[in-house]
Amino acid sequence: MLWRSRRLITLIKSLAVLAVLLLGSVVGSIPAYSGIAASSADVVSLEQYMKMIREGNHELLSAARSVEAAYYAARASVAPQRPTGSLSASASYVTDQQTNDSHNRNALIYSTSAALSQRFDISGKYGLDERQQILYYETRRADFDAAVNSLLAAAEGSYWSAVLARENVELQRDVLRQRRENHRVTEEKYNRQLVPRLDIVRSDAQVVAAESLVTEAEALYNNLLYVMFVLTGGRPVVPAAPLVIPTLGGVTNAEDGLERALRCRPDVRSAKLALERSEVVAKLAAKGLTPTLTGTIQWTPWSDPYNAATPQKNQLGANLTINIPVFDGGAARYNKRSTAALAEAADETLRAVLTKTAADLATAFNDWQKASVLEQDKKRQIERSDEELRITELMYNEGIGAQIDLINAQTDNQQVRTDYLVAVKDMYAALVSIRMAMGDYAPEEPQ
């Protein structure tokens, strides 16, 4: 029967491993010390914990810097559309230069000039290019928001998993206390020759098994604290929140949740932006073989001799250059086809994201409903099991009950209490999934 009592431990272990994988972290990267000691760890509420992650998680800070870099890259990419200015100076030394009087002499020739250039948009490409760069940046920011949404959802999941792991430790310690007390009673009965040696062996085995489960529960709780340690960027924390039954609140069905998700979920926004950008890029590619016009104004304030540069000393020159492409080896034609295909791909991606959003919400609400029903069912089972265990212990202590009946009652009680924690954990997991599916963890963006 022991395998049944390990279900909660196995589920918590799986969630801990999943959280570590989502972070892309390994235990070896965590500074070595034995456990998250209460004396050195901050006891934090959920709100404090989430704030610490927003401000200190290294992956989150790295992603934020990448978005910042994308902003400056977008601004740099449109710089050629703006006027550019330059200053230049040149000097040369010529030996044996023949002059007008037919004498050869060495000469130093130098000049300085200032130029201002501007590329004129005569085909409408600049506006499209600037728009697609802005959309690229907005897409990167939406992707960052989606990463925040996923990370903070995993963070809240780890927080409540740690709370439940802590409760599981207390549960297993309570079971161990019961087993030790029963072993003490059995030893007294054995010393009075009221029970056979087999009862001592059985009760001792129950104590050893309970001790093992306590050790496992404590180790898993510490592992989840290490997950929280990584998420906060290296700050040891322990959860302060008591175990309470979560309530749904707010949106109560998948239909209303889908409407909210379409407004707030960042991966939906990212897919919409990507589709819009692909359409702009397709229009930009259609202008591949278009002429370009460049204007330049240049002034030479200083030169020796006066005609050593063009324009000459103290002269101002201006020119316009138009470039009309005739043939580009088919690049424009194939770029149009490529961007058209990418626009179709972006449209399909958006459809896939919308479908996944609806499925995520439906699944999360179904999981919530199932977990809510199981929580109520397991609560009633605990009440009956506690009463059965109380009566069975009383009968055994009075010598009118069999030890095997007591062991069975203890095992069933342990199992139903464990199942209750599993049901509560599933409620928290479903609630986090609902919030993540609606994009509640993402930063608020202007609509």
XYZ file of C-alpha atoms in Angstrom:
447
model
C 0.000 0.000 0.000
C 2.998 2.312 0.377
C 3.129 3.070 -3.339
C -0.235 4.804 -3.042
C 1.003 7.151 -0.316
C 3.792 8.312 -2.598
C 1.501 9.806 -5.247
C 1.691 13.363 -3.904
C 5.462 13.122 -3.547
C 5.814 11.874 -7.114
C 3.599 14.657 -8.486
C 5.478 17.352 -6.596
C 8.763 15.904 -7.827
C 7.545 16.034 -11.414
C 6.485 19.668 -11.055
C 9.853 20.594 -9.569
C 11.695 18.998 -12.467
C 9.379 20.701 -14.964
C 9.962 24.120 -13.411
C 13.724 23.641 -13.581
C 13.508 22.623 -17.242
C 11.408 25.678 -18.089
C 14.076 27.858 -16.575
C 16.819 26.135 -18.512
C 18.713 25.754 -15.247
C 20.519 22.887 -13.642
C 21.102 22.096 -9.988
C 24.843 22.292 -10.540
C 24.548 26.017 -11.192
C 23.135 26.647 -7.707
C 25.683 27.625 -5.038
C 26.234 24.660 -2.769
C 24.794 24.796 0.705
C 22.662 22.333 2.620
C 19.030 23.353 2.395
C 17.270 26.703 2.582
C 17.658 27.467 6.251
C 14.836 29.454 7.812
C 17.380 31.703 9.529
C 18.920 32.808 6.214
C 15.838 32.759 3.988
C 13.242 35.452 3.558
C 9.719 34.376 4.499
C 7.697 35.861 1.677
C 4.101 36.150 0.601
C 3.129 35.360 -2.969
C 3.103 39.049 -3.906
C 6.580 39.585 -2.457
C 7.862 36.475 -4.206
C 6.536 37.549 -7.604
C 8.003 41.040 -7.134
C 11.404 39.535 -6.354
C 11.254 37.519 -9.581
C 10.326 40.552 -11.682
C 13.223 42.518 -10.231
C 15.891 39.854 -9.794
C 15.378 36.928 -12.175
C 18.446 36.874 -14.416
C 16.718 35.336 -17.431
C 13.984 37.941 -17.220
C 16.513 40.769 -16.982
C 18.455 39.330 -19.921
C 15.303 39.163 -22.040
C 14.448 42.749 -21.095
C 17.877 43.907 -22.275
C 17.360 42.051 -25.545
C 14.111 43.938 -26.109
C 15.914 47.188 -25.351
C 18.582 46.254 -27.897
C 15.867 45.551 -30.479
C 14.480 49.055 -29.909
C 17.806 50.715 -30.631
C 18.444 48.391 -33.576
C 15.115 49.462 -35.096
C 16.042 53.106 -34.736
C 19.471 52.502 -36.264
C 17.984 50.668 -39.248
C 16.055 53.749 -40.406
C 18.989 56.134 -39.962
C 19.799 56.176 -43.724
C 16.441 57.881 -44.262
C 17.674 60.901 -42.318
C 20.071 63.645 -43.497
C 23.750 62.848 -43.000
C 26.619 65.284 -42.628
C 30.363 64.837 -42.928
C 33.618 66.791 -42.650
C 36.693 65.785 -44.619
C 40.266 66.965 -44.947
C 43.047 65.813 -47.234
C 46.693 66.667 -47.740
C 49.371 65.517 -50.168
C 53.013 66.325 -50.786
C 54.315 66.364 -54.367
C 57.988 66.649 -55.284
C 59.444 68.369 -58.357
C 56.148 69.854 -59.434
C 56.481 72.103 -62.512
C 55.059 75.591 -62.097
C 54.114 78.270 -64.632
C 57.591 79.724 -64.652
C 58.983 76.294 -65.627
C 60.727 75.875 -62.300
C 60.430 72.597 -60.440
C 59.704 72.738 -56.743
C 58.177 70.658 -53.989
C 54.499 71.389 -53.237
C 52.098 70.739 -50.346
C 48.472 70.403 -51.464
C 45.622 70.345 -48.942
C 41.883 70.988 -48.719
C 38.911 70.770 -46.327
C 35.245 70.353 -47.126
C 31.843 69.903 -45.501
C 28.983 67.939 -47.064
C 25.291 67.395 -46.324
C 23.430 64.520 -48.044
C 19.817 63.413 -48.129
C 18.185 60.394 -49.783
C 14.725 61.294 -51.036
C 11.868 58.791 -50.874
C 10.307 58.958 -54.316
C 8.779 55.470 -54.244
C 7.163 55.258 -50.777
C 9.641 52.697 -49.410
C 10.756 54.699 -46.397
C 7.358 54.768 -44.723
C 6.895 51.029 -45.231
C 10.381 50.248 -43.974
C 9.909 52.348 -40.853
C 6.553 50.699 -40.197
C 7.929 47.174 -40.480
C 10.812 48.048 -38.140
C 8.367 49.372 -35.557
C 6.262 46.231 -35.890
C 9.378 44.083 -35.495
C 10.173 45.818 -32.222
C 6.573 45.524 -31.035
C 6.644 41.810 -31.856
C 9.815 41.342 -29.836
C 8.224 43.140 -26.910
C 5.109 40.951 -27.178
C 7.357 37.874 -27.203
C 9.033 39.190 -24.064
C 5.622 39.647 -22.430
C 4.770 36.062 -23.368
C 7.989 34.893 -21.709
C 7.090 36.879 -18.593
C 3.619 35.340 -18.620
C 5.039 31.803 -18.756
C 7.801 32.433 -16.227
C 5.585 34.065 -13.620
C 2.981 31.328 -14.061
C 5.675 28.725 -13.398
C 6.832 30.829 -10.447
C 3.388 30.922 -8.846
C 3.048 27.213 -9.493
C 6.352 26.599 -7.703
C 5.216 28.760 -4.790
C 2.008 26.813 -4.196
C 3.805 23.531 -4.809
C 6.229 24.489 -2.043
C 3.307 25.317 0.252
C 1.756 21.910 -0.460
C 5.128 20.188 -0.087
C 5.454 21.837 3.319
C 1.994 20.532 4.246
C 3.005 17.094 2.994
C 6.037 17.172 5.291
C 3.739 17.909 8.222
C 1.377 15.151 7.118
C 4.169 12.567 6.927
C 5.540 13.679 10.288
C 2.086 13.260 11.815
C 1.861 9.786 10.299
C 5.284 8.985 11.757
C 4.122 10.184 15.162
C 1.095 7.880 14.940
C 3.225 4.912 13.883
C 5.694 5.480 16.726
C 2.899 5.697 19.243
C 1.333 2.501 17.905
C 4.728 0.802 18.045
C 5.086 1.866 21.671
C 1.655 0.419 22.510
C 2.513 -2.774 20.645
C 5.763 -3.138 22.602
C 3.883 -2.770 25.885
C 1.418 -5.441 24.802
C 4.252 -7.700 23.726
C 6.028 -7.258 27.061
C 2.762 -8.276 28.740
C 2.551 -11.253 26.339
C -0.705 -10.023 24.861
C 0.455 -9.990 21.230
C 2.870 -12.161 19.235
C 6.329 -11.130 18.056
C 4.902 -10.664 14.560
C 3.006 -7.583 15.723
C 6.289 -5.992 16.864
C 7.864 -6.703 13.486
C 4.903 -5.202 11.636
C 4.704 -2.053 13.744
C 8.445 -1.511 13.491
C 8.263 -1.864 9.686
C 5.508 0.746 9.631
C 7.733 3.154 11.592
C 10.669 2.620 9.226
C 8.447 3.187 6.190
C 7.026 6.386 7.715
C 10.543 7.655 8.476
C 11.488 7.085 4.843
C 8.467 9.042 3.624
C 9.335 11.938 5.941
C 12.867 12.020 4.528
C 11.529 12.026 0.963
C 8.984 14.738 1.718
C 11.634 16.972 3.316
C 14.019 16.475 0.388
C 11.330 17.371 -2.142
C 10.361 20.444 -0.172
C 13.987 21.578 -0.148
C 14.239 20.921 -3.895
C 11.266 23.203 -4.495
C 12.904 25.864 -2.337
C 15.943 25.610 -4.602
C 13.677 26.118 -7.610
C 12.368 29.268 -5.939
C 15.969 30.238 -5.165
C 16.811 30.108 -8.887
C 13.675 31.987 -9.893
C 14.395 34.872 -7.531
C 17.887 35.284 -8.957
C 19.746 33.686 -6.063
C 17.798 34.846 -3.000
C 16.760 32.076 -0.578
C 13.072 32.270 0.280
C 10.421 30.156 1.945
C 6.678 30.577 1.411
C 4.721 32.313 4.133
C 1.209 31.642 2.849
C -0.929 29.103 4.728
C -2.685 26.368 2.832
C -6.120 27.660 1.865
C -8.582 26.384 -0.677
C -8.299 28.586 -3.793
C -11.329 30.208 -5.368
C -11.827 30.932 -9.029
C -13.157 34.490 -8.932
C -13.282 36.819 -11.924
C -13.845 34.907 -15.156
C -15.752 31.691 -14.468
C -16.054 30.040 -17.890
C -13.960 29.394 -20.968
C -16.075 31.610 -23.251
C -15.536 34.759 -21.171
C -11.921 33.756 -20.648
C -11.347 33.490 -24.395
C -12.643 37.011 -24.926
C -10.217 38.268 -22.316
C -7.342 36.199 -23.695
C -7.773 37.693 -27.162
C -7.301 41.123 -25.589
C -4.535 40.391 -23.101
C -2.639 37.232 -24.039
C 0.793 38.336 -25.337
C 1.404 35.469 -27.777
C -1.885 36.343 -29.479
C -0.730 39.942 -29.746
C 2.657 38.788 -31.038
C 1.056 36.660 -33.759
C -1.186 39.543 -34.841
C 1.789 41.910 -35.005
C 3.820 39.362 -36.953
C 1.008 39.011 -39.486
C 0.721 42.780 -39.883
C 4.489 43.088 -40.301
C 4.581 40.330 -42.919
C 1.979 42.201 -44.963
C 4.026 45.411 -44.741
C 7.198 43.540 -45.728
C 5.348 42.086 -48.724
C 4.403 45.599 -49.860
C 7.994 46.697 -49.347
C 9.304 43.827 -51.462
C 6.966 44.851 -54.271
C 8.956 48.089 -54.529
C 12.253 46.325 -55.177
C 13.050 47.791 -58.626
C 12.301 51.440 -57.858
C 14.544 54.469 -58.485
C 16.429 56.273 -55.737
C 17.278 59.980 -55.583
C 20.141 61.419 -53.522
C 20.935 65.108 -53.045
C 24.263 66.478 -51.792
C 25.473 69.967 -50.855
C 29.232 70.433 -50.426
C 31.314 73.458 -49.413
C 35.107 73.841 -49.522
C 36.162 76.507 -47.012
C 39.905 76.039 -47.376
C 42.233 74.613 -50.018
C 45.703 75.304 -51.363
C 46.013 75.766 -54.245
C 42.495 77.160 -54.620
C 41.562 74.586 -57.295
C 42.869 71.547 -55.421
C 39.334 70.348 -54.649
C 35.899 70.298 -56.206
C 34.160 72.625 -55.563
C 37.048 75.056 -55.371
C 38.003 77.185 -52.383
C 35.058 79.149 -50.902
C 32.679 77.649 -53.433
C 29.420 75.799 -52.754
C 28.358 72.863 -54.916
C 25.128 70.895 -55.127
C 24.174 67.797 -57.080
C 21.299 65.374 -57.501
C 21.868 61.747 -58.395
C 19.086 59.432 -59.536
C 19.620 55.694 -59.804
C 17.174 53.639 -61.845
C 17.659 49.874 -61.445
C 17.012 47.889 -64.613
C 17.843 44.310 -63.758
C 18.741 42.687 -60.432
C 19.082 39.032 -61.362
C 15.518 38.216 -60.281
C 16.037 39.266 -56.642
C 12.951 41.504 -56.564
C 10.714 38.851 -58.108
C 11.796 36.130 -55.701
C 11.646 38.480 -52.711
C 8.009 39.167 -53.556
C 7.248 35.464 -53.648
C 9.165 34.854 -50.425
C 7.399 37.614 -48.500
C 4.011 36.510 -49.819
C 4.676 32.985 -48.541
C 5.826 34.376 -45.179
C 2.617 36.404 -44.908
C 0.593 33.224 -45.447
C 2.708 31.449 -42.841
C 2.090 34.268 -40.349
C -1.644 34.003 -40.980
C -1.558 30.258 -40.253
C 0.519 30.899 -37.130
C -2.105 33.308 -35.851
C -4.829 30.755 -36.477
C -2.809 28.139 -34.595
C -2.282 30.477 -31.625
C -5.990 31.291 -31.462
C -6.877 27.592 -31.569
C -4.333 26.787 -28.862
C -5.625 29.617 -26.696
C -9.159 28.255 -26.838
C -7.899 24.734 -26.084
C -5.740 25.933 -23.183
C -8.670 27.699 -21.576
C -11.074 24.793 -22.056
C -8.555 22.338 -20.609
C -7.730 24.579 -17.648
C -11.398 25.101 -16.755
C -12.055 21.367 -17.067
C -9.118 20.660 -14.753
C -10.447 23.218 -12.291
C -13.884 21.644 -12.262
C -12.449 18.160 -11.769
C -10.100 19.257 -8.978
C -12.880 21.189 -7.203
C -15.141 18.139 -7.151
C -12.307 15.894 -5.971
C -11.401 18.309 -3.184
C -14.934 18.172 -1.792
C -15.034 14.397 -2.177
C -11.668 13.864 -0.462
C -12.644 16.197 2.374
C -15.663 14.015 3.139
C -13.510 10.900 2.860
C -11.051 12.350 5.381
C -13.846 12.892 7.899
C -14.971 9.287 7.595
C -11.412 7.940 7.566
C -10.426 9.915 10.670
C -13.397 8.485 12.539
C -12.610 4.956 11.360
C -8.968 5.328 12.425
C -9.966 6.692 15.830
C -12.274 3.739 16.491
C -9.745 1.198 15.207
C -6.955 2.626 17.390
C -9.247 2.590 20.414
C -10.210 -1.035 19.789
C -6.576 -2.067 19.330
C -5.433 -0.247 22.458
C -8.232 -1.957 24.420
C -7.173 -5.310 23.088
C -10.327 -6.067 21.113
C -9.005 -5.204 17.649
C -6.492 -6.838 15.332
C -3.262 -5.117 14.411
C -3.803 -5.734 10.718
C -7.066 -3.765 10.926
C -5.171 -0.879 12.529
C -2.475 -0.937 9.851
C -5.101 -0.941 7.108
C -6.950 1.967 8.722
C -3.705 3.927 9.077
C -2.728 3.277 5.471
C -6.158 4.257 4.157
C -6.134 7.423 6.264
C -2.694 8.371 5.035
C -3.781 7.757 1.447
C -6.956 9.820 1.619
C -5.118 12.700 3.313
C -2.481 12.533 0.606
C -5.173 12.454 -2.075
C -6.722 15.566 -0.543
C -3.433 17.448 -0.892
C -3.203 16.247 -4.480
C -6.692 17.602 -5.187
C -5.816 20.983 -3.676
C -2.569 21.050 -5.643
C -4.535 20.332 -8.807
C -6.848 23.237 -8.001
C -3.887 25.607 -7.730
C -2.352 24.187 -10.902
C -5.632 24.669 -12.796
C -6.029 28.215 -11.453
C -2.500 29.113 -12.578
C -3.199 27.558 -15.999
C -6.372 29.620 -16.366
C -4.560 32.831 -15.486
C -1.657 32.047 -17.792
C -4.040 31.166 -20.648
C -5.674 34.589 -20.259
C -2.304 36.378 -20.067
C -2.811 37.634 -16.506
C 0.894 37.382 -15.672
C 2.050 39.479 -18.616
C 2.917 43.171 -18.190
C 0.058 45.478 -19.011
C 0.410 46.999 -22.477
C -1.577 49.885 -23.958
C -4.353 48.633 -26.189
